[in-house]
Amino acid sequence: MFKDIPASAETVLKRAFNNWGIFGLYEKMDIIVKQPRKSNGYSKTEKKPLNDSDEKKDNRDLQVHVCSNRVQKELAIRLQPAHSGIIIGQIKDKRFLPNLSFAELVVRHNPKLNYPYAVLENKSSNLVMYGRDIMGSAIVDFFNGIKENQILIVLNQKKEAIGIGKSRFSGNLITQSDKITIDNIQDIGTHYLKGENRYGAFHGD
Amino acid sequence: MSRNAEYPDIFHNEYSKRLAEKYGYKDWMISRFLRFVPNTESLLEYIEKNKSSYSEYIRANSLKMDSVSLKKRLTEKGYLLEETILDEVFKIEKANNASNSNNDKKTNLPTIGSTLEYLKGYYYIQDLSSCIAVGELEIDERGCTTVLDMAASPGGKTTFIAQKMNNTGNIIACEPNPKRMTSLLFNLSRCGVKNTTIFNMPGEDVEKLGIKFDRVLLDAPCSCEGIVTKDETRKKSRNLKDIEICSIKQRNLIQSAFQVLKPCGKMVYCTCSFAPEENEMVVDELMRNNKDNDMELEPLRYGIDGLTEYGDRQFSKELHHTKRLYPHIHHTNGFFIAKLRKKQSQVV
Ligand SMILES: C[S@@+](CC[C@H](N)C(=O)[O-])C[C@H]1O[C@@H](n2cnc3c(N)ncnc32)[C@H](O)[C@@H]1O
């Protein structure tokens, strides 16, 4: 069910926007949340939470949608459509898990690159685009303050977001040549192509 | 001339039989084509010649990249892009898109549907005919706040509308088939579309939402005869009953679509079918049933005039404003477009 972002989730999300250096953007956004779909069927009707404690449980796992304007946001809350706006990630157990659409926002609005990132050389970019983990030798530039187990944005040499990764090492250790140093969490190929269900659909429609 | 065994209403002759045999169609289809497709044999010849290397078009997605930068970028990679009548749309030269495998053997370029630029949503692979239809909606960022895309999946036209609105205002998209929802979501997300709300429901129910629209696009579910160049099974997989079923659904949908249009609002009705029953007849019937007399057909820029008669049916003279696009003439899918305007109601 679409609803306004609950206060607890808003705190998490604001902190994330701040950490990624795009805090100014938050206030300009019309955000709604929804529990992520369990199966792949977008159902027409969804159950409302029964009571307060159910509601709290629901708030532990929320998909974050950005709408274009207030009218769209209100429409989603009133009419409960199958989908609205663009999904930028998930709030799960008080953490924000960004997706590639969020990464694109960061790249566009934070050109100073003061956020966790790794830039890959061309050949590896192509492999990573389709799911490969990242070898240290593939990294040609990275955010200096990188920590172990940190979520970072994977960029190609044109500084376009091609994935989201998680560092296995901190600082310079991330470039160790013979090891996987970044796990591929979400790459542009699988992120989008898994959704490219060509069920009866032709390119060209 | 004799009656077709399967459909006694359709007359065929030696010529239609010969063409059906030569090009592998059902006889009744050819007999019908001969009644309304200009130069039918050259259509069949064109389809035959181009079935494995048909014209493929891409549309730059200005929400993410303007068309000049896109052209430059893909050209640098080795693709050949040709300009078309629409600024955002390019024809991809055959040499680089002929292969069906992931890599084109001749050029070693990835197919146009598997480049980084595609995944990033910098462009959409979309037939020129579809782009023309959206262009005819006359959407401008300031004037059109609410747009209905009544049959939306996989989102080719929704994403183009969103781009024309610069991601502002509101698009309401309907798609009743849950299986086709995934591709719609994929395309909206890939193209960075934010201003769209999707309802998993048939377009006939749209009135229940209580919203009136400045623009309505009804890209109706159809028999898809017009994409036979891309899908050869269409030569044999359909029968007249399918056309009839589509036609009934289309008449209901267009009625609902017109119902939710604001006064002075515009609506585009289109299909990728050649069949008059799915095209002119649907629009003609809507006009006939329009007791309020508050509807007019507007002229369109591209294509050849729609039919004003078919068999013993006479359509409204205005139907010549509708347009037909043919693969052998326009190098697009077979396509039909009609543009309607709802007149301001007369205050007495
Ligand atoms: C020609 S396709 C639309 C293509 C789409 N407009 C695009 O440009 O990508 C027709 C769509 O209508 C959907 N459809 C079928 N019955 C419908 C109905 N009653 N109301 C709305 N859509 C319907 C089909 O599932 C299909 O996705």
Coordinates of C-alpha atoms and ligand atoms in Angstrom, one line a residue:
Chain A
M1 CA 0.0 0.0 0.0
F2 CA 1.4 3.4 -0.9
K3 CA 1.6 5.9 1.9
D4 CA 3.5 8.9 3.1
I5 CA 7.0 8.2 4.3
P6 CA 6.8 7.4 8.1
A7 CA 8.9 9.6 10.3
S8 CA 11.4 6.8 11.3
A9 CA 12.0 6.0 7.6
E10 CA 12.3 9.6 6.7
T11 CA 15.2 10.0 9.2
V12 CA 17.0 7.1 7.6
L13 CA 16.4 8.4 4.1
K14 CA 17.5 12.0 4.9
R15 CA 20.7 10.6 6.5
A16 CA 21.4 8.6 3.3
F17 CA 20.8 11.7 1.1
N18 CA 23.2 13.6 3.3
N19 CA 25.8 10.8 3.2
W20 CA 25.8 10.7 -0.5
G21 CA 26.2 14.4 -0.7
I22 CA 22.7 15.3 -2.2
F23 CA 20.9 16.5 0.9
G24 CA 19.6 19.6 -0.8
L25 CA 17.6 17.4 -3.2
Y26 CA 15.6 15.7 -0.5
E27 CA 13.3 18.6 0.3
K28 CA 12.5 19.0 -3.4
M29 CA 11.2 15.5 -3.7
D30 CA 7.7 14.1 -3.5
I31 CA 8.3 10.7 -1.8
I32 CA 6.0 7.9 -1.0
V33 CA 6.7 4.4 0.2
K34 CA 5.3 1.0 -0.3
Q35 CA 6.1 -2.5 1.0
P36 CA 8.1 -4.3 -1.6
R37 CA 6.2 -6.9 -3.5
K38 CA 6.9 -10.4 -2.3
S39 CA 6.1 -12.2 -5.5
N40 CA 6.3 -10.7 -8.9
G41 CA 2.5 -10.1 -9.2
Y42 CA 1.5 -6.5 -8.7
S43 CA -1.8 -7.0 -7.1
K44 CA -4.8 -4.8 -7.6
T45 CA -5.7 -4.6 -3.9
E46 CA -3.4 -5.0 -1.0
K47 CA -4.2 -5.6 2.6
K48 CA -4.1 -2.7 4.9
P49 CA -2.1 -3.2 8.1
L50 CA -4.4 -4.3 11.0
N51 CA -3.1 -2.3 13.9
D52 CA -0.2 -0.2 15.2
S53 CA 2.2 -3.0 15.8
D54 CA 1.5 -4.4 12.3
E55 CA 2.1 -1.0 10.9
K56 CA 5.5 -0.8 12.7
K57 CA 6.4 -4.2 11.3
D58 CA 5.4 -3.0 7.8
N59 CA 7.7 0.0 8.2
R60 CA 10.7 -2.2 8.6
D61 CA 10.8 -2.9 4.9
L62 CA 9.8 -0.2 2.5
Q63 CA 10.3 0.6 -1.1
V64 CA 11.0 4.2 -1.8
H65 CA 9.3 5.9 -4.7
V66 CA 9.9 9.4 -6.0
C67 CA 7.0 11.1 -7.7
S68 CA 7.1 14.0 -10.0
N69 CA 4.8 16.2 -8.0
R70 CA 2.3 16.5 -5.2
V71 CA -0.7 15.6 -7.3
Q72 CA 0.9 12.3 -8.3
K73 CA 1.8 11.5 -4.8
E74 CA -1.7 12.2 -3.5
L75 CA -3.2 10.2 -6.4
A76 CA -1.1 7.2 -5.4
I77 CA -2.1 7.4 -1.8
R78 CA -5.8 7.8 -2.7
L79 CA -6.1 5.4 -5.6
Q80 CA -3.5 2.8 -4.7
P81 CA -2.2 2.0 -8.2
A82 CA 0.1 -0.8 -9.1
H83 CA 3.0 1.6 -9.4
S84 CA 3.9 5.2 -9.2
G85 CA 7.0 7.3 -9.8
I86 CA 10.5 5.9 -9.8
I87 CA 11.9 3.5 -7.2
I88 CA 15.2 4.7 -5.8
G89 CA 15.8 2.0 -3.2
Q90 CA 14.6 0.2 -0.1
I91 CA 14.6 1.0 3.6
K92 CA 15.2 -2.2 5.4
D93 CA 15.9 -2.5 9.1
K94 CA 16.7 1.2 9.4
R95 CA 19.2 1.1 6.5
F96 CA 18.7 2.6 3.1
L97 CA 19.7 0.3 0.3
P98 CA 20.1 2.4 -2.8
N99 CA 19.5 1.1 -6.3
L100 CA 20.8 2.3 -9.7
S101 CA 18.2 5.0 -10.1
F102 CA 19.5 6.5 -6.8
A103 CA 23.1 6.1 -8.0
E104 CA 22.2 8.1 -11.1
L105 CA 20.8 10.9 -8.9
V106 CA 24.0 11.0 -7.0
V107 CA 26.2 11.0 -10.0
R108 CA 24.1 13.8 -11.6
H109 CA 23.8 16.0 -8.6
N110 CA 27.2 15.4 -6.9
P111 CA 29.7 16.1 -9.6
K112 CA 32.5 16.5 -7.0
L113 CA 32.5 12.8 -6.5
N114 CA 32.7 13.1 -2.7
Y115 CA 30.9 9.8 -2.1
P116 CA 32.1 6.2 -2.1
Y117 CA 32.8 5.2 -5.7
A118 CA 35.2 3.1 -7.8
V119 CA 36.0 3.8 -11.4
L120 CA 36.7 0.8 -13.6
E121 CA 38.8 0.4 -16.8
N122 CA 36.8 -0.2 -19.9
K123 CA 37.1 -4.0 -20.4
S124 CA 36.1 -4.7 -16.8
S125 CA 33.2 -2.3 -17.0
N126 CA 31.7 -4.5 -19.7
L127 CA 32.0 -7.6 -17.5
V128 CA 30.7 -5.9 -14.4
M129 CA 27.7 -4.6 -16.4
Y130 CA 26.6 -8.2 -16.5
G131 CA 27.2 -9.4 -13.0
R132 CA 30.9 -10.0 -12.5
D133 CA 32.5 -9.1 -9.2
I134 CA 35.3 -6.5 -9.3
M135 CA 39.0 -7.3 -9.3
G136 CA 41.3 -4.8 -7.7
S137 CA 43.3 -4.5 -10.9
A138 CA 40.2 -3.2 -12.7
I139 CA 40.0 -0.1 -10.5
V140 CA 41.6 3.0 -12.0
D141 CA 40.3 5.5 -9.5
F142 CA 38.4 5.3 -6.2
F143 CA 37.1 7.4 -3.2
N144 CA 40.0 7.8 -0.8
G145 CA 38.1 7.3 2.4
I146 CA 36.6 3.9 1.3
K147 CA 35.9 1.6 4.2
E148 CA 35.5 -2.2 4.4
N149 CA 32.0 -3.4 3.8
Q150 CA 30.9 0.0 2.4
I151 CA 28.3 0.4 -0.3
L152 CA 29.7 2.3 -3.2
I153 CA 28.8 3.3 -6.7
V154 CA 30.6 1.6 -9.6
L155 CA 31.4 4.0 -12.4
N156 CA 32.8 3.5 -15.9
Q157 CA 35.5 5.8 -17.3
K158 CA 32.8 8.2 -18.6
K159 CA 31.7 8.5 -14.9
E160 CA 28.4 6.8 -15.5
A161 CA 26.9 4.6 -12.9
I162 CA 27.0 1.0 -14.0
G163 CA 26.5 -0.7 -10.7
I164 CA 26.4 -0.8 -7.0
G165 CA 29.1 -2.7 -5.1
K166 CA 30.3 -3.5 -1.6
S167 CA 33.9 -3.1 -0.7
R168 CA 35.8 -6.0 0.8
F169 CA 38.7 -3.8 1.8
S170 CA 39.5 -0.3 2.9
G171 CA 41.6 2.4 1.3
N172 CA 44.3 1.4 -1.1
L173 CA 43.8 -2.3 -0.4
I174 CA 40.9 -2.0 -2.8
T175 CA 43.3 -2.1 -5.7
Q176 CA 45.0 -5.3 -4.8
S177 CA 45.5 -6.9 -8.2
D178 CA 44.9 -10.6 -7.7
K179 CA 41.7 -10.4 -5.6
I180 CA 38.1 -9.6 -5.9
T181 CA 37.9 -6.4 -3.8
I182 CA 34.4 -5.3 -4.5
D183 CA 31.3 -7.5 -4.6
N184 CA 28.8 -6.7 -7.3
I185 CA 25.5 -6.0 -5.6
Q186 CA 23.5 -4.6 -8.4
D187 CA 24.7 -4.2 -12.0
I188 CA 23.0 -2.3 -14.8
G189 CA 22.7 -5.4 -17.0
T190 CA 20.9 -7.7 -14.5
H191 CA 19.1 -4.8 -12.8
Y192 CA 17.3 -3.8 -16.0
L193 CA 17.4 -6.9 -18.2
K194 CA 15.8 -9.1 -15.6
G195 CA 12.9 -6.8 -16.0
E196 CA 12.9 -6.8 -19.7
N197 CA 10.2 -9.3 -20.1
R198 CA 9.6 -9.6 -23.7
Y199 CA 6.4 -11.4 -23.2
G200 CA 4.6 -10.7 -26.4
A201 CA 6.3 -7.4 -26.7
F202 CA 8.3 -6.2 -29.6
H203 CA 11.1 -3.7 -29.7
G204 CA 9.4 -1.0 -31.7
D205 CA 6.0 -0.8 -29.9
Chain B
M1 CA -13.7 -14.7 -58.9
S2 CA -15.0 -17.2 -56.3
R3 CA -15.9 -17.3 -52.6
N4 CA -13.2 -18.2 -50.0
A5 CA -14.0 -21.6 -48.5
E6 CA -13.1 -20.5 -45.0
Y7 CA -14.9 -17.1 -45.3
P8 CA -17.7 -17.1 -47.8
D9 CA -18.0 -13.3 -47.6
I10 CA -14.5 -12.9 -49.0
F11 CA -14.0 -13.3 -52.7
H12 CA -10.7 -14.5 -54.0
N13 CA -9.3 -15.0 -57.5
E14 CA -6.4 -16.7 -59.2
Y15 CA -4.2 -13.7 -58.4
S16 CA -4.9 -13.6 -54.7
K17 CA -4.4 -17.4 -54.5
R18 CA -1.1 -17.1 -56.4
L19 CA 0.2 -14.3 -54.1
A20 CA -0.9 -16.2 -51.0
E21 CA 1.0 -19.3 -52.2
K22 CA 4.0 -17.4 -53.3
Y23 CA 4.5 -15.4 -50.1
G24 CA 3.1 -17.9 -47.6
Y25 CA 0.0 -16.1 -46.4
K26 CA -3.5 -17.3 -45.8
D27 CA -5.6 -16.7 -48.8
W28 CA -8.2 -14.6 -47.1
M29 CA -5.6 -12.1 -45.9
I30 CA -4.4 -11.5 -49.4
S31 CA -7.9 -11.2 -50.8
R32 CA -8.5 -8.5 -48.2
F33 CA -5.2 -6.7 -48.7
L34 CA -5.9 -6.4 -52.4
R35 CA -9.0 -4.3 -51.5
F36 CA -7.2 -1.6 -49.6
V37 CA -3.4 -1.9 -49.6
P38 CA -2.0 0.2 -52.4
N39 CA 0.2 -1.9 -54.6
T40 CA -0.3 -5.1 -52.5
E41 CA 2.3 -7.2 -54.3
S42 CA 5.1 -4.7 -53.6
L43 CA 4.1 -4.8 -49.9
L44 CA 4.5 -8.6 -49.9
E45 CA 7.7 -8.3 -51.8
Y46 CA 9.0 -5.7 -49.4
I47 CA 8.1 -7.9 -46.4
E48 CA 9.9 -10.8 -47.9
K49 CA 13.0 -8.9 -48.7
N50 CA 13.3 -7.2 -45.4
K51 CA 12.1 -9.8 -42.9
S52 CA 15.6 -10.4 -41.5
S53 CA 16.9 -6.9 -41.9
Y54 CA 13.9 -4.6 -41.4
S55 CA 14.3 -0.9 -40.7
E56 CA 15.1 -0.4 -37.1
Y57 CA 14.7 2.9 -35.4
I58 CA 15.8 4.4 -32.1
R59 CA 14.4 7.4 -30.3
A60 CA 16.7 9.5 -28.2
N61 CA 15.5 9.8 -24.6
S62 CA 16.0 13.5 -23.8
L63 CA 15.2 12.8 -20.2
K64 CA 18.7 11.3 -20.1
M65 CA 20.5 12.4 -23.3
D66 CA 19.8 14.8 -26.1
S67 CA 19.7 13.5 -29.7
V68 CA 22.9 15.2 -30.8
S69 CA 25.0 13.7 -28.1
L70 CA 23.4 10.3 -28.6
K71 CA 24.1 10.4 -32.3
K72 CA 27.7 11.4 -31.6
R73 CA 28.2 8.7 -29.0
L74 CA 26.8 5.8 -31.0
T75 CA 28.5 7.0 -34.2
E76 CA 31.8 6.9 -32.3
K77 CA 31.1 3.3 -31.4
G78 CA 30.6 2.4 -35.0
Y79 CA 26.8 2.5 -35.5
L80 CA 25.4 4.3 -38.5
L81 CA 22.5 6.6 -37.6
E82 CA 20.4 8.2 -40.3
E83 CA 18.2 11.2 -39.6
T84 CA 14.4 10.8 -40.0
I85 CA 11.4 13.1 -40.2
L86 CA 11.4 13.4 -36.4
D87 CA 14.3 15.1 -34.6
E88 CA 14.5 12.5 -31.8
V89 CA 14.4 9.5 -34.1
F90 CA 17.2 7.8 -36.0
K91 CA 17.2 4.9 -38.4
I92 CA 19.9 2.4 -37.5
E93 CA 21.7 1.3 -40.6
K94 CA 21.2 -2.3 -41.5
A95 CA 24.9 -3.3 -41.6
N96 CA 25.0 -2.9 -37.8
N97 CA 21.8 -4.4 -36.6
A98 CA 21.3 -7.4 -38.9
S99 CA 22.4 -10.0 -36.4
N100 CA 20.1 -11.6 -33.9
S101 CA 22.9 -12.9 -31.7
N102 CA 24.4 -10.7 -29.0
N103 CA 27.2 -9.6 -31.2
D104 CA 27.0 -8.7 -34.8
K105 CA 29.3 -11.0 -36.6
K106 CA 30.2 -8.5 -39.4
T107 CA 31.1 -5.6 -37.2
N108 CA 31.6 -7.1 -33.7
L109 CA 29.2 -4.4 -32.4
P110 CA 26.7 -5.3 -29.7
T111 CA 23.2 -5.4 -31.1
I112 CA 21.4 -2.1 -30.5
G113 CA 19.4 -3.7 -27.7
S114 CA 22.4 -4.6 -25.6
T115 CA 24.6 -1.6 -25.5
L116 CA 25.5 0.3 -22.3
E117 CA 23.6 3.3 -23.8
Y118 CA 20.5 1.2 -24.2
L119 CA 20.7 -0.1 -20.6
K120 CA 21.3 3.5 -19.4
G121 CA 18.1 4.5 -21.1
Y122 CA 19.7 7.0 -23.5
Y123 CA 17.4 5.6 -26.2
Y124 CA 14.4 3.5 -26.8
I125 CA 14.1 1.1 -29.8
Q126 CA 10.9 2.2 -31.3
D127 CA 9.4 2.2 -34.7
L128 CA 9.0 5.5 -36.5
S129 CA 5.3 5.0 -36.8
S130 CA 4.9 4.8 -33.0
C131 CA 6.9 8.0 -32.6
I132 CA 4.7 9.8 -35.2
A133 CA 1.6 8.8 -33.2
V134 CA 2.9 10.2 -30.0
G135 CA 4.1 13.4 -31.9
E136 CA 0.5 13.9 -33.0
L137 CA -0.7 14.1 -29.4
E138 CA 0.8 17.7 -29.5
I139 CA 2.1 17.5 -26.0
D140 CA 3.8 20.4 -24.7
E141 CA 5.4 20.6 -21.3
R142 CA 3.3 23.6 -20.1
G143 CA -0.1 22.9 -21.5
C144 CA -0.7 19.2 -20.9
T145 CA -0.9 18.4 -17.3
T146 CA -2.7 15.1 -17.4
V147 CA -2.3 12.4 -20.0
L148 CA -3.8 9.0 -20.3
D149 CA -2.0 6.1 -21.9
M150 CA -4.8 3.6 -22.1
A151 CA -2.9 0.5 -23.2
A152 CA 0.6 1.0 -22.1
S153 CA 2.8 -2.0 -22.0
P154 CA 5.7 -2.3 -22.8
G155 CA 5.9 1.5 -22.4
G156 CA 7.3 2.7 -25.7
K157 CA 4.8 5.5 -26.0
T158 CA 4.5 6.2 -22.3
T159 CA 8.3 6.9 -22.1
F160 CA 8.1 9.2 -25.2
I161 CA 5.1 11.0 -23.7
A162 CA 7.0 11.4 -20.4
Q163 CA 9.9 12.9 -22.3
K164 CA 7.7 15.3 -24.1
M165 CA 6.3 16.4 -20.7
N166 CA 9.9 16.6 -19.4
N167 CA 8.8 14.4 -16.5
T168 CA 6.3 16.9 -15.2
G169 CA 2.5 16.7 -15.0
N170 CA 0.9 13.3 -14.7
I171 CA 0.6 10.3 -17.0
I172 CA -1.9 7.6 -16.0
A173 CA -1.0 4.3 -17.7
C174 CA -3.4 1.3 -17.9
E175 CA -2.2 -2.2 -18.5
P176 CA -4.5 -5.1 -17.5
N177 CA -2.1 -7.9 -18.3
P178 CA 0.1 -8.6 -15.2
K179 CA 2.6 -10.5 -17.3
R180 CA 3.2 -7.4 -19.4
M181 CA 3.6 -5.2 -16.4
T182 CA 7.3 -6.2 -15.9
S183 CA 8.4 -4.9 -19.2
L184 CA 6.5 -1.6 -18.6
L185 CA 8.2 -1.1 -15.3
F186 CA 11.6 -2.0 -16.7
N187 CA 11.2 0.6 -19.5
L188 CA 9.9 3.3 -17.3
S189 CA 12.7 2.8 -14.8
R190 CA 15.4 2.5 -17.5
C191 CA 14.3 5.7 -19.1
G192 CA 14.1 7.6 -15.8
V193 CA 10.4 8.2 -16.0
K194 CA 9.0 9.7 -12.8
N195 CA 5.6 11.2 -13.7
T196 CA 3.7 8.0 -14.4
T197 CA 1.2 6.1 -12.3
I198 CA 0.3 2.7 -13.5
F199 CA -3.0 0.9 -13.0
N200 CA -3.3 -2.8 -13.5
M201 CA -6.7 -2.6 -15.0
P202 CA -8.5 -2.6 -18.4
G203 CA -8.8 0.7 -20.1
E204 CA -12.6 0.3 -20.2
D205 CA -12.6 1.0 -16.4
V206 CA -10.7 4.2 -16.5
E207 CA -13.7 6.3 -15.8
K208 CA -13.8 4.9 -12.3
L209 CA -10.7 6.8 -11.5
G210 CA -12.6 10.0 -11.7
I211 CA -9.9 11.8 -13.7
K212 CA -10.3 13.9 -16.9
F213 CA -7.5 14.2 -19.3
D214 CA -5.9 16.8 -21.6
R215 CA -4.6 14.1 -23.9
V216 CA -5.5 10.5 -24.4
L217 CA -3.5 7.9 -26.3
L218 CA -5.2 4.7 -27.2
D219 CA -2.6 2.5 -28.8
A220 CA -5.2 -0.3 -29.0
P221 CA -4.6 -4.0 -28.6
C222 CA -4.9 -5.3 -32.1
S223 CA -4.3 -8.2 -34.5
C224 CA -0.8 -6.8 -35.2
E225 CA -1.0 -7.5 -39.0
G226 CA 1.3 -4.5 -39.5
I227 CA 4.3 -6.0 -37.8
V228 CA 4.4 -9.0 -40.1
T229 CA 7.9 -7.9 -41.3
K230 CA 9.2 -8.5 -37.8
D231 CA 7.0 -11.5 -37.0
E232 CA 6.4 -13.8 -39.9
T233 CA 4.0 -16.0 -37.9
R234 CA 1.4 -13.2 -38.5
K235 CA 1.1 -14.5 -42.0
K236 CA -0.8 -17.5 -40.8
S237 CA -1.5 -17.2 -37.1
R238 CA -4.6 -15.1 -37.2
N239 CA -8.1 -15.5 -38.6
L240 CA -11.0 -13.2 -39.2
K241 CA -12.5 -14.0 -35.8
D242 CA -9.4 -12.5 -34.2
I243 CA -10.0 -9.3 -36.1
E244 CA -13.6 -9.2 -35.0
I245 CA -12.7 -9.8 -31.4
C246 CA -10.1 -7.0 -31.5
S247 CA -12.6 -4.7 -33.2
I248 CA -15.2 -5.1 -30.5
K249 CA -12.7 -4.4 -27.8
Q250 CA -11.4 -1.4 -29.6
R251 CA -14.9 0.1 -30.0
N252 CA -15.4 -0.2 -26.3
L253 CA -12.0 1.2 -25.5
I254 CA -12.3 4.2 -27.8
Q255 CA -15.7 5.0 -26.3
S256 CA -14.3 5.0 -22.7
A257 CA -11.3 7.0 -23.9
F258 CA -13.4 9.7 -25.4
Q259 CA -15.5 9.8 -22.3
V260 CA -12.6 10.8 -20.1
L261 CA -11.3 13.5 -22.4
K262 CA -11.6 17.1 -21.3
P263 CA -13.3 19.6 -23.6
C264 CA -10.7 20.9 -26.1
G265 CA -8.7 17.8 -25.2
K266 CA -7.1 15.7 -28.0
M267 CA -7.0 12.0 -28.4
V268 CA -4.9 9.8 -30.7
Y269 CA -6.2 6.3 -31.6
C270 CA -3.7 4.0 -33.3
T271 CA -3.1 0.4 -34.1
C272 CA -0.4 -1.7 -35.9
S273 CA -3.0 -3.4 -38.0
F274 CA -4.1 -2.9 -41.6
A275 CA -7.6 -4.1 -41.0
P276 CA -10.3 -1.4 -41.6
E277 CA -12.4 -3.2 -38.9
E278 CA -9.8 -2.2 -36.4
N279 CA -9.2 1.2 -37.8
E280 CA -11.5 3.4 -39.8
M281 CA -14.6 1.4 -38.7
V282 CA -13.8 1.9 -35.0
V283 CA -13.4 5.6 -35.4
D284 CA -16.4 5.9 -37.7
E285 CA -18.6 4.1 -35.2
L286 CA -17.4 6.4 -32.4
M287 CA -18.4 9.4 -34.5
R288 CA -21.8 8.0 -35.4
N289 CA -22.6 7.3 -31.8
N290 CA -21.5 10.8 -30.7
K291 CA -24.9 12.3 -30.0
D292 CA -23.4 15.4 -28.5
N293 CA -21.7 16.2 -31.8
D294 CA -18.7 17.4 -29.9
M295 CA -16.0 15.6 -31.8
E296 CA -14.0 16.3 -34.8
L297 CA -11.2 14.5 -36.6
E298 CA -8.0 16.6 -37.1
P299 CA -5.7 16.3 -40.0
L300 CA -2.4 14.5 -39.6
R301 CA 1.0 15.2 -41.2
Y302 CA 2.3 11.8 -42.3
G303 CA 0.9 8.8 -44.1
I304 CA -1.6 8.2 -46.8
D305 CA -5.3 9.1 -46.2
G306 CA -7.5 6.6 -44.4
L307 CA -10.3 4.8 -46.1
T308 CA -13.7 6.5 -46.5
E309 CA -15.3 3.3 -47.6
Y310 CA -14.7 -0.4 -47.4
G311 CA -16.8 -3.1 -49.0
D312 CA -20.4 -1.8 -48.8
R313 CA -19.6 0.4 -45.8
Q314 CA -19.4 4.2 -46.3
F315 CA -17.6 6.0 -43.6
S316 CA -17.8 9.6 -42.6
K317 CA -16.0 11.8 -45.2
E318 CA -13.9 13.1 -42.3
L319 CA -12.2 9.8 -42.1
H320 CA -9.8 10.9 -44.9
H321 CA -8.1 12.9 -42.1
T322 CA -6.9 9.6 -40.6
K323 CA -3.6 8.2 -41.9
R324 CA -2.2 4.8 -42.9
L325 CA 1.5 3.9 -42.9
Y326 CA 2.8 1.0 -44.9
P327 CA 6.1 -0.8 -44.7
H328 CA 6.7 -0.6 -48.5
I329 CA 5.8 3.0 -48.7
H330 CA 6.9 4.6 -45.5
H331 CA 9.5 2.0 -44.2
T332 CA 7.7 1.6 -41.0
N333 CA 5.4 -1.0 -39.4
G334 CA 2.0 -1.1 -40.9
F335 CA 0.2 1.5 -38.8
F336 CA -3.1 3.5 -38.5
I337 CA -3.4 6.8 -36.8
A338 CA -6.5 9.0 -36.1
K339 CA -6.5 12.2 -34.1
L340 CA -9.7 13.4 -32.5
R341 CA -10.5 16.6 -30.7
K342 CA -13.3 17.1 -28.2
K343 CA -15.1 20.4 -28.9
Q344 CA -16.0 22.8 -26.2
S345 CA -19.6 22.0 -25.3
Q346 CA -22.0 24.7 -26.5
V347 CA -23.4 26.8 -23.7
V348 CA -27.0 27.8 -24.5
Ligands
LIG1 C1 -0.3 -2.4 -28.9 S1 0.1 -2.8 -27.3 C2 0.6 -1.3 -26.5 C3 2.0 -0.9 -26.8 C4 2.4 0.3 -26.0 N1 1.5 1.4 -26.1 C5 3.8 0.8 -26.4 O1 3.9 1.8 -27.1 O2 4.8 0.2 -25.9 C6 -1.5 -3.1 -26.5 C7 -1.5 -3.3 -25.1 O3 -2.9 -3.3 -24.6 C8 -3.0 -4.2 -23.6 N2 -4.5 -4.5 -23.4 C9 -5.2 -5.5 -23.8 N3 -6.5 -5.4 -23.4 C10 -6.6 -4.1 -22.9 C11 -7.7 -3.4 -22.3 N4 -8.9 -3.9 -22.2 N5 -7.4 -2.2 -21.8 C12 -6.1 -1.7 -21.9 N6 -5.1 -2.3 -22.4 C13 -5.3 -3.5 -22.9 C14 -2.2 -5.4 -24.0 O4 -1.9 -6.2 -22.9 C15 -1.0 -4.7 -24.6 O5 0.0 -4.5 -23.7

